[in-house]
Every structure is written in C-alpha cells, then in structure tokens.
Amino acid sequence: MLQEKHLPKAFWAEAVYTAVYLLNRCPTKAVQNMTPIEAWSGKKPSAKHLRVSAVSAMYIFQQRKRHKLEEKTEKGIFLGYSTQSKGYRIYNLKTKKLIISRDVEFDEDAMWNWDEEK
C-alpha cells in the first residue's frame, strides 16, 4: 500500500491499520465465507463507507475552530477509518496532524503526489 500510493514511510502504521480494517471486512474461508467482523458480531458489515486510501480529501473542520468568514474546508489526505466513531482519518497537510471527520469529500481519481509536496 505504501509503494502503490507513494506514501512516506512515516505512514506505515496507518497503512497497516487500514489494511487490517479492510481485511476484517473481507470474507474468509476460516469462518465459513463470512467476514471476521460478521463472525464476531453476527452482523454483516456495510461497505458503503469504504474509499480508496491515500487520495486527496476535503473535510469540514469544526465550527468552533474557525471564524464566520473563514474557509469551512481543509485539504488533507485520506489515510483510513476511525474505530472510535463513524469517521475517516485525514492527515491535515497544513498542521501535519491526523484528524477524524465524518464530513469528507474524496477525489478518488486524483492520487496525491508526495514528491510535489517536498
């Protein structure tokens, strides 16, 4: 995943985290063609929220952190899924921090070019 998406090596943990999240939602023979999540919880997981990882994403940041006339969105890179809430893990390019947001717009056709960022 790191090589395919040209992610910096600093994001190896995020890549593993996302890979495990996806593997837990894929059917396997080990649990009779169910997903591990389905075998554990008894509920079939939804795939509606799944997105291509390491793509450009625009997210709405919290209102209390911005003024009325400021931009409502920030640009980031989608790195994975939150297990604490129904949100996505986005790397903010300006602050260099990982945030969790539900309000995200993805550009799955455009892969982020990390070489241009340097």
Coordinates of N, CA and C in Angstrom, one line a residue:
M1 N 0.8 -1.2 0.0 CA 0.0 0.0 0.0 C 0.9 1.3 0.0
L2 N 2.0 1.2 0.8 CA 2.9 2.4 0.8 C 3.5 2.7 -0.5
Q3 N 4.0 1.6 -1.2 CA 4.6 1.8 -2.5 C 3.6 2.2 -3.6
E4 N 2.5 1.5 -3.6 CA 1.4 1.8 -4.6 C 1.0 3.2 -4.6
K5 N 0.8 3.8 -3.4 CA 0.3 5.1 -3.2 C 1.4 6.2 -3.0
H6 N 2.7 5.7 -3.0 CA 3.8 6.6 -2.9 C 3.7 7.3 -1.5
L7 N 3.3 6.7 -0.5 CA 3.2 7.3 0.8 C 4.6 7.3 1.5
P8 N 4.9 8.4 2.2 CA 6.1 8.4 3.0 C 6.2 7.2 4.0
K9 N 7.3 6.7 4.3 CA 7.5 5.6 5.3 C 6.9 6.0 6.7
A10 N 6.8 7.2 7.0 CA 6.3 7.6 8.3 C 4.8 7.2 8.5
F11 N 4.1 6.8 7.4 CA 2.7 6.4 7.4 C 2.6 4.9 7.4
W12 N 3.6 4.2 7.7 CA 3.5 2.7 7.6 C 2.5 2.2 8.6
A13 N 2.4 2.8 9.8 CA 1.4 2.3 10.8 C 0.0 2.6 10.3
E14 N -0.3 3.7 9.7 CA -1.6 4.0 9.1 C -2.0 3.0 8.0
A15 N -1.0 2.6 7.2 CA -1.2 1.7 6.1 C -1.6 0.3 6.7
V16 N -0.9 -0.1 7.7 CA -1.2 -1.4 8.4 C -2.6 -1.4 9.0
Y17 N -2.9 -0.3 9.7 CA -4.1 -0.1 10.4 C -5.3 -0.2 9.4
T18 N -5.1 0.5 8.2 CA -6.2 0.5 7.2 C -6.3 -0.9 6.6
A19 N -5.2 -1.6 6.3 CA -5.2 -2.9 5.7 C -5.9 -3.9 6.6
V20 N -5.7 -3.8 7.9 CA -6.3 -4.7 8.9 C -7.8 -4.4 8.9
Y21 N -8.2 -3.1 8.9 CA -9.6 -2.7 8.9 C -10.3 -3.4 7.7
L22 N -9.7 -3.3 6.5 CA -10.3 -3.8 5.3 C -10.3 -5.4 5.3
L23 N -9.2 -6.0 5.8 CA -9.2 -7.5 5.9 C -10.3 -8.0 6.8
N24 N -10.6 -7.3 7.9 CA -11.6 -7.7 8.8 C -13.0 -7.6 8.2
R25 N -13.1 -6.9 7.0 CA -14.4 -6.8 6.4 C -14.5 -7.6 5.0
C26 N -13.5 -8.5 4.8 CA -13.5 -9.3 3.6 C -13.8 -10.7 4.0
P27 N -14.6 -11.4 3.2 CA -15.0 -12.8 3.5 C -13.7 -13.7 3.5
T28 N -13.7 -14.7 4.4 CA -12.6 -15.6 4.5 C -13.1 -17.1 4.8
K29 N -12.4 -18.1 4.3 CA -12.7 -19.5 4.5 C -12.6 -19.9 5.9
A30 N -11.8 -19.2 6.7 CA -11.5 -19.5 8.1 C -12.8 -19.5 8.9
V31 N -13.7 -18.6 8.5 CA -15.0 -18.5 9.3 C -16.2 -18.8 8.3
Q32 N -16.0 -19.8 7.4 CA -17.1 -20.2 6.5 C -17.6 -19.1 5.6
N33 N -16.7 -18.5 4.9 CA -17.1 -17.4 3.9 C -17.8 -16.2 4.5
M34 N -17.6 -16.0 5.8 CA -18.1 -14.8 6.4 C -16.9 -13.9 6.6
T35 N -17.2 -12.6 7.0 CA -16.2 -11.7 7.3 C -15.8 -11.9 8.8
P36 N -14.6 -11.6 9.2 CA -14.3 -11.8 10.7 C -15.2 -10.9 11.5
I37 N -15.6 -9.7 11.1 CA -16.5 -8.8 11.8 C -17.9 -9.5 11.9
E38 N -18.3 -10.1 10.9 CA -19.6 -10.8 10.9 C -19.6 -12.0 11.8
A39 N -18.5 -12.7 11.8 CA -18.4 -13.9 12.7 C -18.4 -13.5 14.2
W40 N -17.8 -12.3 14.4 CA -17.7 -11.9 15.8 C -18.9 -11.2 16.3
S41 N -19.6 -10.4 15.5 CA -20.7 -9.6 15.9 C -22.1 -10.2 15.5
G42 N -22.1 -11.0 14.5 CA -23.3 -11.6 14.0 C -24.0 -10.7 13.0
K43 N -23.4 -9.5 12.7 CA -24.0 -8.6 11.7 C -23.1 -8.4 10.5
K44 N -23.6 -8.4 9.3 CA -22.9 -8.2 8.1 C -22.4 -6.8 8.0
P45 N -21.1 -6.5 7.9 CA -20.6 -5.1 7.8 C -21.0 -4.5 6.5
S46 N -21.3 -3.2 6.5 CA -21.6 -2.4 5.3 C -20.3 -2.0 4.6
A47 N -20.4 -1.9 3.3 CA -19.2 -1.5 2.5 C -19.4 -0.1 1.9
K48 N -20.5 0.5 2.3 CA -20.9 1.8 1.7 C -19.8 2.9 2.0
H49 N -19.2 2.8 3.1 CA -18.3 3.9 3.6 C -16.9 3.7 3.1
L50 N -16.6 2.5 2.4 CA -15.2 2.2 2.0 C -14.8 3.1 0.9
R51 N -13.5 3.6 0.9 CA -13.0 4.5 -0.1 C -11.6 4.1 -0.4
V52 N -11.1 4.6 -1.6 CA -9.7 4.4 -2.0 C -8.8 5.1 -1.0
S53 N -7.8 4.5 -0.5 CA -7.0 5.2 0.5 C -5.9 6.0 -0.1
A54 N -5.3 6.9 0.6 CA -4.2 7.8 0.2 C -4.6 8.7 -1.0
V55 N -5.9 9.2 -1.0 CA -6.3 10.1 -2.0 C -6.6 11.5 -1.4
S56 N -6.6 12.5 -2.2 CA -6.9 13.8 -1.8 C -8.3 13.9 -1.2
A57 N -8.5 14.6 -0.1 CA -9.8 14.7 0.5 C -10.0 16.2 1.1
M58 N -11.2 16.7 1.0 CA -11.5 17.9 1.6 C -12.5 17.6 2.7
Y59 N -12.2 18.2 3.9 CA -13.1 17.9 5.1 C -13.5 19.2 5.7
I60 N -14.7 19.2 6.3 CA -15.2 20.4 7.0 C -14.6 20.3 8.4
F61 N -13.9 21.4 8.8 CA -13.4 21.3 10.2 C -14.4 22.0 11.1
Q62 N -14.3 21.7 12.4 CA -15.3 22.2 13.4 C -15.4 23.7 13.4
Q63 N -16.7 24.1 13.6 CA -17.0 25.5 13.6 C -16.4 26.3 14.7
R64 N -16.2 25.7 15.8 CA -15.6 26.5 16.9 C -14.1 26.8 16.7
K65 N -13.6 26.2 15.7 CA -12.2 26.4 15.4 C -12.0 27.4 14.2
R66 N -13.1 28.0 13.7 CA -13.0 28.9 12.6 C -13.9 30.1 12.8
H67 N -13.6 31.2 12.2 CA -14.4 32.4 12.2 C -15.4 32.3 11.1
K68 N -16.4 33.2 11.2 CA -17.6 33.2 10.3 C -17.2 33.3 8.8
L69 N -16.2 34.2 8.5 CA -15.9 34.4 7.1 C -14.7 33.6 6.6
E70 N -14.2 32.7 7.4 CA -13.1 31.9 7.0 C -13.6 30.6 6.2
E71 N -12.6 30.0 5.5 CA -13.0 28.8 4.8 C -13.5 27.7 5.7
K72 N -14.4 26.9 5.2 CA -15.0 25.9 6.0 C -14.3 24.5 5.8
T73 N -13.5 24.4 4.8 CA -12.9 23.1 4.5 C -11.4 23.3 4.5
E74 N -10.8 22.1 4.7 CA -9.3 22.0 4.7 C -9.0 20.8 3.8
K75 N -7.8 20.9 3.2 CA -7.4 19.9 2.3 C -6.5 18.9 3.1
G76 N -6.7 17.6 2.8 CA -6.0 16.6 3.5 C -5.8 15.3 2.7
I77 N -5.2 14.3 3.3 CA -5.0 13.0 2.6 C -5.8 12.0 3.4
F78 N -6.6 11.2 2.8 CA -7.4 10.2 3.5 C -6.4 9.0 3.7
L79 N -6.3 8.7 5.0 CA -5.4 7.6 5.4 C -6.1 6.3 5.9
G80 N -7.3 6.5 6.4 CA -8.0 5.3 6.9 C -9.3 5.6 7.6
Y81 N -9.8 4.7 8.4 CA -11.1 4.7 9.1 C -10.9 4.8 10.6
S82 N -11.8 5.5 11.2 CA -11.8 5.7 12.7 C -12.6 4.5 13.3
T83 N -12.0 3.9 14.3 CA -12.8 2.9 15.1 C -13.5 3.5 16.3
Q84 N -13.3 4.7 16.6 CA -13.9 5.4 17.7 C -15.2 6.0 17.3
S85 N -15.4 6.4 16.0 CA -16.6 7.0 15.6 C -16.8 6.7 14.1
K86 N -17.9 7.1 13.6 CA -18.2 6.8 12.1 C -17.5 8.0 11.4
G87 N -16.2 7.9 11.3 CA -15.5 9.0 10.6 C -14.3 8.4 9.9
Y88 N -13.6 9.3 9.2 CA -12.4 9.0 8.4 C -11.2 9.7 9.0
R89 N -10.0 9.0 8.9 CA -8.8 9.5 9.4 C -8.1 10.3 8.3
I90 N -8.0 11.6 8.5 CA -7.5 12.5 7.5 C -6.2 13.2 8.0
Y91 N -5.1 13.2 7.2 CA -3.9 13.9 7.5 C -4.0 15.3 7.0
N92 N -4.0 16.3 7.9 CA -4.0 17.7 7.5 C -2.7 18.1 7.0
L93 N -2.6 18.6 5.8 CA -1.4 19.0 5.2 C -0.7 20.3 5.8
K94 N -1.6 21.2 6.3 CA -1.1 22.4 6.9 C -0.5 22.2 8.3
T95 N -1.3 21.5 9.1 CA -0.9 21.4 10.5 C -0.1 20.1 10.8
K96 N 0.0 19.2 9.8 CA 0.7 18.0 9.9 C 0.2 17.1 11.0
K97 N -1.1 17.2 11.2 CA -1.8 16.4 12.3 C -2.9 15.5 11.7
L98 N -3.2 14.4 12.4 CA -4.2 13.5 11.9 C -5.5 13.9 12.6
I99 N -6.6 14.0 11.8 CA -7.9 14.4 12.4 C -8.9 13.3 12.0
I100 N -10.0 13.3 12.7 CA -11.1 12.4 12.4 C -12.3 13.3 12.0
S101 N -12.9 13.0 10.8 CA -14.0 13.8 10.4 C -15.0 12.9 9.6
R102 N -16.3 13.2 9.8 CA -17.4 12.5 9.1 C -17.7 13.2 7.8
D103 N -17.5 14.5 7.8 CA -17.8 15.3 6.6 C -16.6 15.5 5.7
V104 N -16.5 14.5 4.8 CA -15.3 14.4 3.9 C -15.8 14.3 2.4
E105 N -15.1 15.0 1.6 CA -15.4 14.8 0.1 C -14.1 14.3 -0.5
F106 N -14.2 13.1 -1.2 CA -13.0 12.5 -1.7 C -12.8 12.7 -3.2
D107 N -11.6 12.8 -3.6 CA -11.3 12.9 -5.0 C -10.5 11.6 -5.3
E108 N -11.2 10.5 -5.6 CA -10.6 9.2 -5.7 C -9.9 9.0 -7.1
D109 N -10.1 9.9 -8.0 CA -9.4 9.8 -9.3 C -8.1 10.4 -9.3
A110 N -7.8 11.4 -8.3 CA -6.5 12.0 -8.2 C -5.7 11.5 -7.1
M111 N -4.6 10.9 -7.4 CA -3.7 10.4 -6.4 C -2.8 11.5 -5.9
W112 N -2.6 11.6 -4.6 CA -1.8 12.6 -4.1 C -0.3 12.4 -4.4
N113 N 0.4 13.4 -4.9 CA 1.8 13.3 -5.2 C 2.6 13.9 -4.1
W114 N 3.2 13.0 -3.3 CA 4.0 13.4 -2.2 C 5.3 14.1 -2.6
D115 N 5.8 13.8 -3.8 CA 7.1 14.4 -4.3 C 6.9 15.9 -4.5
E116 N 5.7 16.3 -5.0 CA 5.5 17.7 -5.2 C 5.4 18.5 -3.9
E117 N 5.0 17.8 -2.8 CA 4.8 18.4 -1.5 C 6.1 18.9 -0.9
K118 N 7.2 18.2 -1.3 CA 8.5 18.4 -0.6 C 9.1 19.8 -1.0

